[in-house]
Short mmCIF file of C-alpha atoms in Angstrom, two decimals:
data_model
loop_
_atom_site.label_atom_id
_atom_site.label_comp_id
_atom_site.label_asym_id
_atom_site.label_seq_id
_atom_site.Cartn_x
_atom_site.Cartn_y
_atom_site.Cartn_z
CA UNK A 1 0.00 0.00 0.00
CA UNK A 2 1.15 3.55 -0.94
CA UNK A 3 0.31 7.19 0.77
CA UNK A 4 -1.03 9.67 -1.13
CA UNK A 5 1.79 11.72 -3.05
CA UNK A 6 2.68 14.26 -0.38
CA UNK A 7 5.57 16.84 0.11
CA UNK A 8 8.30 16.17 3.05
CA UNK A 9 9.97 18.81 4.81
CA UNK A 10 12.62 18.19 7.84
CA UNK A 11 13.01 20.92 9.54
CA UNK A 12 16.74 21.13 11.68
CA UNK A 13 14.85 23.24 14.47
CA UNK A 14 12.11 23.38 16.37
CA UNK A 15 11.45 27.20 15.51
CA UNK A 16 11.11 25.94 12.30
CA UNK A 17 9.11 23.39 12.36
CA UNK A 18 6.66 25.62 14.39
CA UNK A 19 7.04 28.40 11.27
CA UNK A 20 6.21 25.63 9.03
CA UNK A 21 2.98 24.56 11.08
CA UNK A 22 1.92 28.48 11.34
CA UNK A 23 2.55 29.01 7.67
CA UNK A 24 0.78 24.85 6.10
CA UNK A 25 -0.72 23.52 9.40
CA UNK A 26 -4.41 23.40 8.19
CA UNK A 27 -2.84 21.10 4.95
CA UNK A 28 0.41 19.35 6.80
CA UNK A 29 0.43 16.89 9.44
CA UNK A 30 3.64 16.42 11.60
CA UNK A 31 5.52 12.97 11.40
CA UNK A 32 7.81 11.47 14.15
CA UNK A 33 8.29 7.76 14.16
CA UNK A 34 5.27 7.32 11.95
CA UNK A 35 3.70 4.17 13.67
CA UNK A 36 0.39 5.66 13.77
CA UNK A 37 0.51 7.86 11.05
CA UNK A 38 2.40 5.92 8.05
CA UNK A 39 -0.49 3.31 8.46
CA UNK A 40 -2.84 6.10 8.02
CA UNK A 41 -1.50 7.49 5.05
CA UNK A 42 -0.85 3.65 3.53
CA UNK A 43 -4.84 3.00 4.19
CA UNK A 44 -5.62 6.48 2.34
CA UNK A 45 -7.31 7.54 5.59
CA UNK A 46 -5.43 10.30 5.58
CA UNK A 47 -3.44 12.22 3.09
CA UNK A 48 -1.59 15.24 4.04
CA UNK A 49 -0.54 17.81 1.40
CA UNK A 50 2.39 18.27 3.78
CA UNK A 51 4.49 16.14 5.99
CA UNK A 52 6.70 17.80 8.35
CA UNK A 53 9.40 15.27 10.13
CA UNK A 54 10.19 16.41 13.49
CA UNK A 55 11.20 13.20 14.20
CA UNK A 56 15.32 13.82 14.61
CA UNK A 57 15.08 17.01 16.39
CA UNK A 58 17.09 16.81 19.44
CA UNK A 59 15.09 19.78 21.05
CA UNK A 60 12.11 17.41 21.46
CA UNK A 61 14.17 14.47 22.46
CA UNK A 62 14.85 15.51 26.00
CA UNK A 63 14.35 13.41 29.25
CA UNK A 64 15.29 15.34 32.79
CA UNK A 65 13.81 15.66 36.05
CA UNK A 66 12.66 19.53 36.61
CA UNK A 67 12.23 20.49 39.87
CA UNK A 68 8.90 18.37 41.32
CA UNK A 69 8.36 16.88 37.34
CA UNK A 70 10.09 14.91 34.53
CA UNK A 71 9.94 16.69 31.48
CA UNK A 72 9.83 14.44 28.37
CA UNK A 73 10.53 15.81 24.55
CA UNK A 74 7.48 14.59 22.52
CA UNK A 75 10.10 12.64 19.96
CA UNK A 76 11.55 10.70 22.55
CA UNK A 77 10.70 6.99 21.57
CA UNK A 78 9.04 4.36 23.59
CA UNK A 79 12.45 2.60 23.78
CA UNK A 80 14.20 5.59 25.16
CA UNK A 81 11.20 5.35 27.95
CA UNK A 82 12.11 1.50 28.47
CA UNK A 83 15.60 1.92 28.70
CA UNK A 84 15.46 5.06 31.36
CA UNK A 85 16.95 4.89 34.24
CA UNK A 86 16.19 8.32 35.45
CA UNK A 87 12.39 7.51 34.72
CA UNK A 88 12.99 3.70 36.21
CA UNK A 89 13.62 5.73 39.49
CA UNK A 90 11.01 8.54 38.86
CA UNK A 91 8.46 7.66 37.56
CA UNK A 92 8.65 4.06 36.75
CA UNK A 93 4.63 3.18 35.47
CA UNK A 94 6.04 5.05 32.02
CA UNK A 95 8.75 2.56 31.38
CA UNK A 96 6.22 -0.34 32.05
CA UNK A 97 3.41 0.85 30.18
CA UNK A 98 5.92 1.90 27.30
CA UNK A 99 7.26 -1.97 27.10
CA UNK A 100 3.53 -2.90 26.16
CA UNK A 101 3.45 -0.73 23.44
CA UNK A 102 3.52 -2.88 20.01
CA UNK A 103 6.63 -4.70 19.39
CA UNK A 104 10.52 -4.06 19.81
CA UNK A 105 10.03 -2.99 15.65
CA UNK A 106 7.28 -0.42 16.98
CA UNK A 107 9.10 0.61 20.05
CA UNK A 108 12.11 1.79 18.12
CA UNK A 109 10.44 4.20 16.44
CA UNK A 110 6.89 5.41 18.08
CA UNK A 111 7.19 8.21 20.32
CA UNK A 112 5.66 9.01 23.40
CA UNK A 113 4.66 12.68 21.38
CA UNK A 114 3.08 10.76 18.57
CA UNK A 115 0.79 8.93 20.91
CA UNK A 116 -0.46 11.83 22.93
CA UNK A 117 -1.11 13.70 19.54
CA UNK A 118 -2.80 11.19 17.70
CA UNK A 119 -5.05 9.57 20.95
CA UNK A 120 -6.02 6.66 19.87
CA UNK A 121 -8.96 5.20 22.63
CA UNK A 122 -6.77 2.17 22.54
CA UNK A 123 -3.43 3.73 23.20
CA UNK A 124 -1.21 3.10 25.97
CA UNK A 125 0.60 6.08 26.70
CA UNK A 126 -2.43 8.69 27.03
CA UNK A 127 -4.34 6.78 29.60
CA UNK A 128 -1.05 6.19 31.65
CA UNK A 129 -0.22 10.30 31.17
CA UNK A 130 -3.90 10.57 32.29
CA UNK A 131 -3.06 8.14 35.55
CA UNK A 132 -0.07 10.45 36.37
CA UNK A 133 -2.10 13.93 36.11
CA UNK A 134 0.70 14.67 33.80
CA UNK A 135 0.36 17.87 31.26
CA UNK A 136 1.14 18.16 27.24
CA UNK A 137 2.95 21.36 26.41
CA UNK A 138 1.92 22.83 22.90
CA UNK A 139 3.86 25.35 21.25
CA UNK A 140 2.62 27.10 18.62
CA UNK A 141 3.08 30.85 16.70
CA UNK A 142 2.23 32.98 19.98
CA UNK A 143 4.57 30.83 22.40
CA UNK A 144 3.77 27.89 24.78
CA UNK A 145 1.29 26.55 26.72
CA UNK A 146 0.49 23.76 29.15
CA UNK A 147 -2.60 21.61 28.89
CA UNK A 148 -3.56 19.31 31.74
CA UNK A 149 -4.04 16.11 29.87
CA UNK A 150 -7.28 15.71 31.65
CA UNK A 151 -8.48 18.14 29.51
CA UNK A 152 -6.70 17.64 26.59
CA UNK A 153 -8.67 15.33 24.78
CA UNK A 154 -12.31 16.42 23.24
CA UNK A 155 -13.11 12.72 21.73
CA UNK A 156 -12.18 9.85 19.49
CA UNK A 157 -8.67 11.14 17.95
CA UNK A 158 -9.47 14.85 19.21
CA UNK A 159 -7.76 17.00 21.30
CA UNK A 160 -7.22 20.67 22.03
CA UNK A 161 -4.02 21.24 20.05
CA UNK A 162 -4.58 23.98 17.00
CA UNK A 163 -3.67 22.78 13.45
CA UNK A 164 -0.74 25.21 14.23
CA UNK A 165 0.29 23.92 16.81
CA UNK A 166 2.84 20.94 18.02
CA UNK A 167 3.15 18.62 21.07
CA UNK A 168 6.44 19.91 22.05
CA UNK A 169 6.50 18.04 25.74
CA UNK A 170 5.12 15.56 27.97
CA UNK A 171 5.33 16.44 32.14
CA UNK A 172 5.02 14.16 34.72
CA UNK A 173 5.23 14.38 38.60
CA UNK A 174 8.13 12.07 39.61
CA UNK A 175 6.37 9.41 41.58
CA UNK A 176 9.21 7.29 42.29
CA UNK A 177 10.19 3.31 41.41
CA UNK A 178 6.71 1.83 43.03
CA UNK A 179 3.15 2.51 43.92
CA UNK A 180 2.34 1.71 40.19
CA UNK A 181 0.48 -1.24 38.48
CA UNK A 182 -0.44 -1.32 34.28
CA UNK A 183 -2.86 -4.31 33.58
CA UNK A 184 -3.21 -4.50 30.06
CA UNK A 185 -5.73 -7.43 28.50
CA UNK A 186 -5.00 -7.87 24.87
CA UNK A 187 -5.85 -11.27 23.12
CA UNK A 188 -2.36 -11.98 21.63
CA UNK A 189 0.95 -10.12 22.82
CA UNK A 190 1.63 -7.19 20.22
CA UNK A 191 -2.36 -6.33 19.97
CA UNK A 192 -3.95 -3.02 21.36
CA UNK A 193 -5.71 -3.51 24.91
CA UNK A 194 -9.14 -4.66 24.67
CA UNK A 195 -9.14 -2.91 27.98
CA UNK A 196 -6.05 -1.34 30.10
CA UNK A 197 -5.88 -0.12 33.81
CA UNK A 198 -3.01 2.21 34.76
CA UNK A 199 -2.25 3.08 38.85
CA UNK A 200 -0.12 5.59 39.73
CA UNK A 201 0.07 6.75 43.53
CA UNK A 202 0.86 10.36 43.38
CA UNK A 203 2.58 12.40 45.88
CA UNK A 204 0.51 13.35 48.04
CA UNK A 205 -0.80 9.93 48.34
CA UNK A 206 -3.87 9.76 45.96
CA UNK A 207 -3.96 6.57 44.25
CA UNK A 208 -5.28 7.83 40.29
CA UNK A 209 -6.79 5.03 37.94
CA UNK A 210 -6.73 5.42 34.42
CA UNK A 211 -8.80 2.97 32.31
CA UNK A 212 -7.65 2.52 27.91
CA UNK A 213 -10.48 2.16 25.51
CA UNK A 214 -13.81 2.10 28.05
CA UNK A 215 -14.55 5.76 26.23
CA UNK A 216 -13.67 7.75 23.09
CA UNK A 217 -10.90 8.86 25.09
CA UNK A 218 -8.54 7.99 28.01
CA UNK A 219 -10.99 8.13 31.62
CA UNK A 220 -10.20 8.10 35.18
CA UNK A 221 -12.30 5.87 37.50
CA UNK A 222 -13.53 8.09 39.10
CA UNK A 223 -15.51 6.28 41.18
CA UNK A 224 -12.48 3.51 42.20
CA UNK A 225 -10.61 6.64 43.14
CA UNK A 226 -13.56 8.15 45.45
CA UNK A 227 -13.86 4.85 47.05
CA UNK A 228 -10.46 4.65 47.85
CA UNK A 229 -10.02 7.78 48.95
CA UNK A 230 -12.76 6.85 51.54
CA UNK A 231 -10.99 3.93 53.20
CA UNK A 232 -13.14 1.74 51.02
CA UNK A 233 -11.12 -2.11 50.33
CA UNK A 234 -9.26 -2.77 46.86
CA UNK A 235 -11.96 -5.33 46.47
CA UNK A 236 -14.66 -3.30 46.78
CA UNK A 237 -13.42 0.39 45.00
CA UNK A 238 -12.80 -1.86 41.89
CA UNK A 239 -16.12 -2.94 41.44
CA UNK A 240 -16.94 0.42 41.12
CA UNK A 241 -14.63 0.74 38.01
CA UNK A 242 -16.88 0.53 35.48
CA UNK A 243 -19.75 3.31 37.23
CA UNK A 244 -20.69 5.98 34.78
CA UNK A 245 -19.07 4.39 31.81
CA UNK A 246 -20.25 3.66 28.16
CA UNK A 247 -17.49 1.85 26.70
CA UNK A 248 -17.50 1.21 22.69
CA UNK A 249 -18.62 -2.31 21.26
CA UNK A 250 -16.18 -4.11 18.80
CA UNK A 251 -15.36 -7.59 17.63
CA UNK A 252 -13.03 -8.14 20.36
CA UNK A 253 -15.94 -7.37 23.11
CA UNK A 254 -19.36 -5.99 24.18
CA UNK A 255 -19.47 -3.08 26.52
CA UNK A 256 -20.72 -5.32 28.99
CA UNK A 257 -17.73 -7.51 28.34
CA UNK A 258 -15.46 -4.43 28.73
CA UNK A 259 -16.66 -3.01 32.37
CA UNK A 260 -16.17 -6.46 33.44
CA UNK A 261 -12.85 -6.15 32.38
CA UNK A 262 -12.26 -2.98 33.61
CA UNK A 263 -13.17 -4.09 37.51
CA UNK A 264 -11.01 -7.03 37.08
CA UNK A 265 -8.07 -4.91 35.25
CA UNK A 266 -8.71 -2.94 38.30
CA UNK A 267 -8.58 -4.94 40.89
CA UNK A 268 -5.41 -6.48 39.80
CA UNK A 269 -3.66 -3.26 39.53
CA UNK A 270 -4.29 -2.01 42.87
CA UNK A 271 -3.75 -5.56 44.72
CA UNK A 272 0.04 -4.68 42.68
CA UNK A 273 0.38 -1.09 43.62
CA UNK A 274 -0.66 -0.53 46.77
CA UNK A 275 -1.67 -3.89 48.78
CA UNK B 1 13.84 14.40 -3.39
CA UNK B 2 17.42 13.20 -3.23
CA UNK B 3 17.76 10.26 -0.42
CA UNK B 4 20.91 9.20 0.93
CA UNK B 5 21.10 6.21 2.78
CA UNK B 6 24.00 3.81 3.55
CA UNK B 7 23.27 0.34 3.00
CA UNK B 8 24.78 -2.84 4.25
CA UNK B 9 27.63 -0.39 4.73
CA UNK B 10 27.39 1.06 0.85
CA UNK B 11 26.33 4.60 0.35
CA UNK B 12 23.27 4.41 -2.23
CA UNK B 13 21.48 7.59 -3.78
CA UNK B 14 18.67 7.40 -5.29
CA UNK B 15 16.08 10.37 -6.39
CA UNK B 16 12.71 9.25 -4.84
CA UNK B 17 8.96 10.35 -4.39
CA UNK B 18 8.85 11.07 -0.61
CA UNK B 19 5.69 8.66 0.02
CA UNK B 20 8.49 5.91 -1.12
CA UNK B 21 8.50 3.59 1.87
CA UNK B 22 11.98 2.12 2.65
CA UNK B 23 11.26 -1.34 1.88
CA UNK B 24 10.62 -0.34 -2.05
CA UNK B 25 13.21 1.48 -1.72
CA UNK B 26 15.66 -1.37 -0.75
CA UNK B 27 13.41 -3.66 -2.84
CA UNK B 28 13.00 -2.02 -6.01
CA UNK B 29 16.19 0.92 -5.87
CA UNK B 30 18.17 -1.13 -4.98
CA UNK B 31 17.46 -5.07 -5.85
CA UNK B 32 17.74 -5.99 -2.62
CA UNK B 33 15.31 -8.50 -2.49
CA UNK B 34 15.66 -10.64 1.27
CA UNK B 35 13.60 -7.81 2.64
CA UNK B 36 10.14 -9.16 2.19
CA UNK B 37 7.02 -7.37 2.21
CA UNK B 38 4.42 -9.73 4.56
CA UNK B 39 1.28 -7.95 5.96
CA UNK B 40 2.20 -4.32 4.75
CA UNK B 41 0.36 -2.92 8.09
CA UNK B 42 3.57 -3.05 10.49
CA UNK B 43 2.07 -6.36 11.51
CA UNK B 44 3.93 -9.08 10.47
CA UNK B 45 7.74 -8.06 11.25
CA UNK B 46 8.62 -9.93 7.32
CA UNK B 47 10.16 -6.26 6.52
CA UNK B 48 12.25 -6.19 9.41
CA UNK B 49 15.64 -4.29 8.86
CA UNK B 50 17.88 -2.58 10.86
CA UNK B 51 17.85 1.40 10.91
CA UNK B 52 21.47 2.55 12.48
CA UNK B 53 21.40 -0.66 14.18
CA UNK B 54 18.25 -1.12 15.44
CA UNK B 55 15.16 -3.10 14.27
CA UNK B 56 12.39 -1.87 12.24
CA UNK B 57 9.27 -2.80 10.08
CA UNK B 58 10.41 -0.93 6.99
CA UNK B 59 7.08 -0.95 5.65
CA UNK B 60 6.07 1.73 7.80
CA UNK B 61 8.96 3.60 7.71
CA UNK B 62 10.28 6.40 4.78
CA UNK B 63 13.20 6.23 2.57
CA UNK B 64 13.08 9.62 3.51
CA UNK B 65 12.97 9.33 7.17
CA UNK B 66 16.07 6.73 6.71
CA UNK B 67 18.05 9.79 4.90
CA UNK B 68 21.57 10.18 6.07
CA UNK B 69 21.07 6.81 8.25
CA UNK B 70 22.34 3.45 8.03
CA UNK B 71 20.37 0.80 7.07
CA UNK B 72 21.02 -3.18 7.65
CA UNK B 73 19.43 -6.08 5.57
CA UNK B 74 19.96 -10.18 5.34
CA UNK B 75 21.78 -9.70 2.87
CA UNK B 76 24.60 -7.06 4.98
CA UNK B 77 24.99 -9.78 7.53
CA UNK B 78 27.81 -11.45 5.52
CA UNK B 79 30.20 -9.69 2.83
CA UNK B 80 30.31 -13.49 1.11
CA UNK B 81 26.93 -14.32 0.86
CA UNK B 82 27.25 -17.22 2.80
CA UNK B 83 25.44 -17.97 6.42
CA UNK B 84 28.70 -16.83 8.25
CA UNK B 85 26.81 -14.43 10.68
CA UNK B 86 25.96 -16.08 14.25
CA UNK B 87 22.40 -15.19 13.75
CA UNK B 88 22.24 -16.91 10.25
CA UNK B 89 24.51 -19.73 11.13
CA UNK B 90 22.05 -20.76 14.07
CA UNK B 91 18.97 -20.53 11.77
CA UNK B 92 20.75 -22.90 9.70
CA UNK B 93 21.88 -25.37 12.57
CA UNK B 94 18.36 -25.49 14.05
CA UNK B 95 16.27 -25.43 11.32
CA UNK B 96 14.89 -22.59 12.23
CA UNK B 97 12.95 -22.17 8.91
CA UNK B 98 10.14 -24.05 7.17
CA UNK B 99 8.93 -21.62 4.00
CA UNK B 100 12.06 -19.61 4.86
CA UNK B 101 9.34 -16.31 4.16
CA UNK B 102 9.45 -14.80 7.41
CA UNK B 103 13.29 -15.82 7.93
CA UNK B 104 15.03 -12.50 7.04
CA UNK B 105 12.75 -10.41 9.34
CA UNK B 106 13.32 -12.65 12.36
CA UNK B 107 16.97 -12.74 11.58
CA UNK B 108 17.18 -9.18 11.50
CA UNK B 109 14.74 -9.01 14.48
CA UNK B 110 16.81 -11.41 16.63
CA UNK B 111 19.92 -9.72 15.44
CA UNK B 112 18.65 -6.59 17.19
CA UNK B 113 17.50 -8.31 20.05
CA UNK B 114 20.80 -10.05 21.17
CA UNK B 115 23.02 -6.64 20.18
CA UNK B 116 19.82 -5.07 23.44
CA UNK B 117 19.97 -8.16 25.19
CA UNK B 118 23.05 -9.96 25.12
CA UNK B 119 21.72 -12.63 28.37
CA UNK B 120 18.66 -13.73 26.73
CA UNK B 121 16.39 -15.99 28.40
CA UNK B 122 13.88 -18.25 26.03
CA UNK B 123 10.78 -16.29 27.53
CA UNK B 124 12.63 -13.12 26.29
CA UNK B 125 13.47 -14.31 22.81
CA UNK B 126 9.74 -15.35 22.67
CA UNK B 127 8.50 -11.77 23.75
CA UNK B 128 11.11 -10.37 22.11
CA UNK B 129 10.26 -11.88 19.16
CA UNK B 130 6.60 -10.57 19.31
CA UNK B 131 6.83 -8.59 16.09
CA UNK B 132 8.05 -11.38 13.86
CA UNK B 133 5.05 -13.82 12.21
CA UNK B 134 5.58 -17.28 11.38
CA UNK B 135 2.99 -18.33 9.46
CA UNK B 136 4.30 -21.88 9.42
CA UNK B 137 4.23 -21.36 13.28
CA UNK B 138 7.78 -23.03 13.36
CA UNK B 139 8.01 -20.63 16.33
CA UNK B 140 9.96 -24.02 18.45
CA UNK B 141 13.40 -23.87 16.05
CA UNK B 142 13.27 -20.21 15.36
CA UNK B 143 13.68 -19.65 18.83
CA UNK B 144 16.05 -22.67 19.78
CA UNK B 145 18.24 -20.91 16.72
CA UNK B 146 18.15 -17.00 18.60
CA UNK B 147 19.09 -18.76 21.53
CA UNK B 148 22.07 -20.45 19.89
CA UNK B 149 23.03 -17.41 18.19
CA UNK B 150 23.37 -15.98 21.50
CA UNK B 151 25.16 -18.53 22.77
CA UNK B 152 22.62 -20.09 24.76
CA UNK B 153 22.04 -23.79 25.03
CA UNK B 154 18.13 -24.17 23.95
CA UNK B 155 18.00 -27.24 25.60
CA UNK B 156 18.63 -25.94 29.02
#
């Protein structure tokens, strides 16, 4: 299968890259590793006039704790996540959830920028963001700015970010090497969850649950949380994982199917990160 | 536009159309013809090369996005053509090939995965071999041959 004819640039900086957005972003659409959007393109779901490759700027390749955060350059790879030792002792969940992601193939090129971007319901890396309260910086003709990724996405590959604007960084608080769980149920190794559940015990000592593909975007159970929060047992705060939800029905499950999934996922992910 | 790529330690040149995916461009540019195209949807790992070093589907990657990189195939493993690499050697020794389709992607998969992981256990070839499809599911000798190649005994 072959994209649509389009025309590549590769910007060398970030300014220009962001020029390039201000001047073609309602025609381009910004490449890193690819491994959502090549498939796109190849399926003719998509077909860019433009294609700007941001993938080999070092700017957006960054990974360094910042005060009371880890800041993460959106072209930093899900391998580079893996393989981090300052995240391993930070903020370990990311490394985890990043070793689910695909296959080694995938993981050497799909970036952690890429994922946020294009939000797929079924994507890792959003709903484990969304577990950490982390934020996506944008950055765009008039500067920067931060969007908590709670409210970052509007629905089904949606989000907040302007056609010129880029996903420039990923922050996270640095929760530390445990407290975490990821329970992803997928029916052969390299698929995309059917369901995922993502724990992350903040700072102050919340305990956040972040549920993959039970909604058109990344959700927190809210519920679970409330529950917990309350004293309530692990047993008991996961049965409420599914309360309020209207997950989608595909061939790999009913939505029935899925919020029992999602109180099992759950269940399983707390008994790991905080029994 | 004007690609530059090193192959199988060659500098090639080639004036492409920037949709050109990398595995047409080593197919068809440059006759190199081990890479195979499987599932075309970054599925079944047949495509598998190595981009400076490290494994990749390359039909979901760019020629363009491979530009001024280094780029590994089946055929780069040996400068005689013969099975002299480790990896290659082991497929041989174990029969770790039936149809012999899916062969050059796992090689170049496993390749990758012992240069990450030189103390491979057989749970990690198997999970590390998660991108790679065997339709013959002769999944047993492919990884008895990884673990050989890394100098493993696949009996153990």
């Amino acid at each position: 299968m072959i994209p649509v004819a389009f025309d590549y640039q590769r910007p060398q900086t970030l300014d220009e890259a962001v020029a390039l957005l201000a001047t073609r972003g309602e025609d381009a659409t910004v490449l890193a590793g690819g491994h959502s959007l090549l498939p796109v393109m190849k399926l003719r779901m998509a077909a860019p006039e433009l294609v700007i490759d941001i993938g080999r700027l070092a700017e957006l390749r960054h990974l360094r704790v910042e005060g009371d955060e880890i800041a993460i350059g959106a072209a930093t790879r899900y391998r580079d996540l893996v393989t981090s030792t300052v995240l391993a002792a930070e903020c370990a969940l990311l490394p985890a959830v990043a070793a689910t992601v695909g296959d080694p193939q995938v993981r050497h090129r799909g970036t952690l920028g890429g994922a946020i971007a294009h939000g797929d319901p079924a994507g890792d890396m959003p709903a484990a963001i969304l577990a950490l309260d982390g934020t996506v910086v944008l950055q765009g003709p008039n500067g920067r700015r931060s969007v908590p990724v709670a409210e970052f996405y509007t629905g089904l590959f949606s989000t907040v970010r302007e056609p010129d604007e880029l996903v420039v960084e990923i922050r996270v608080p640095r929760t530390g090497a445990t407290g975490w769980a990821y329970e992803k149920f997928t029916r052969r190794s390299n698929d995309w969850a059917i369901v995922a559940v993502a724990v992350a015990t903040m700072p102050s000592g919340a305990v956040n649950v972040a549920m993959v593909n039970m909604a058109g975007t990344p959700i927190r159970a809210t519920a679970t949380e409330a529950a917990l929060a309350e004293g309530k047992s692990i047993v008991d705060a996961a049965a409420l994982a599914a309360e309020g939800t209207n997950p989608p029905a595909d061939t790999h499950g009913t939505p029935e199917y899925r919020r029992h999934l999602a109180q099992v996922l759950t269940r399983r992910a707390l008994q790991t990160a905080i029994a | 536009m004007k690609v530059e790529i090193n192959v199988n330690g060659t500098a090639t040149t080639a004036d492409v159309e920037p949709r050109t995916l990398l595995v047409h461009y080593l197919r068809d540019n440059l006759g190199l013809k081990a890479t195979n195209i499987g599932c075309d949807t970054t599925s079944c790992g047949a495509c598998t090369v190595l981009l400076d070093g490290e494994s990749v589907k390359s039909c979901t990657v760019l020629a363009a996005q491979a530009d001024g990189l280094s780029v590994t195939t089946m055929e780069g493993l040996s400068d005689d053509g013969t099975l002299s690499h480790p990896v290659t050697a082991a497929f041989r020794q174990e029969h770790g090939l039936q149809c012999g389709f899916c062969t050059p992607g796992m090689v170049m998969a496993a390749v990758s995965l012992i240069e990450e992981n030189p103390d491979l256990t057989e749970a990690d070839v198997r999970s590390g071999l998660e991108g790679n499809l065997c339709r013959c599911t002769g999944y047993h000798n492919i990884v008895r041959a990884v673990l050989v190649a890394a100098g493993k005994d696949p009996d153990a």
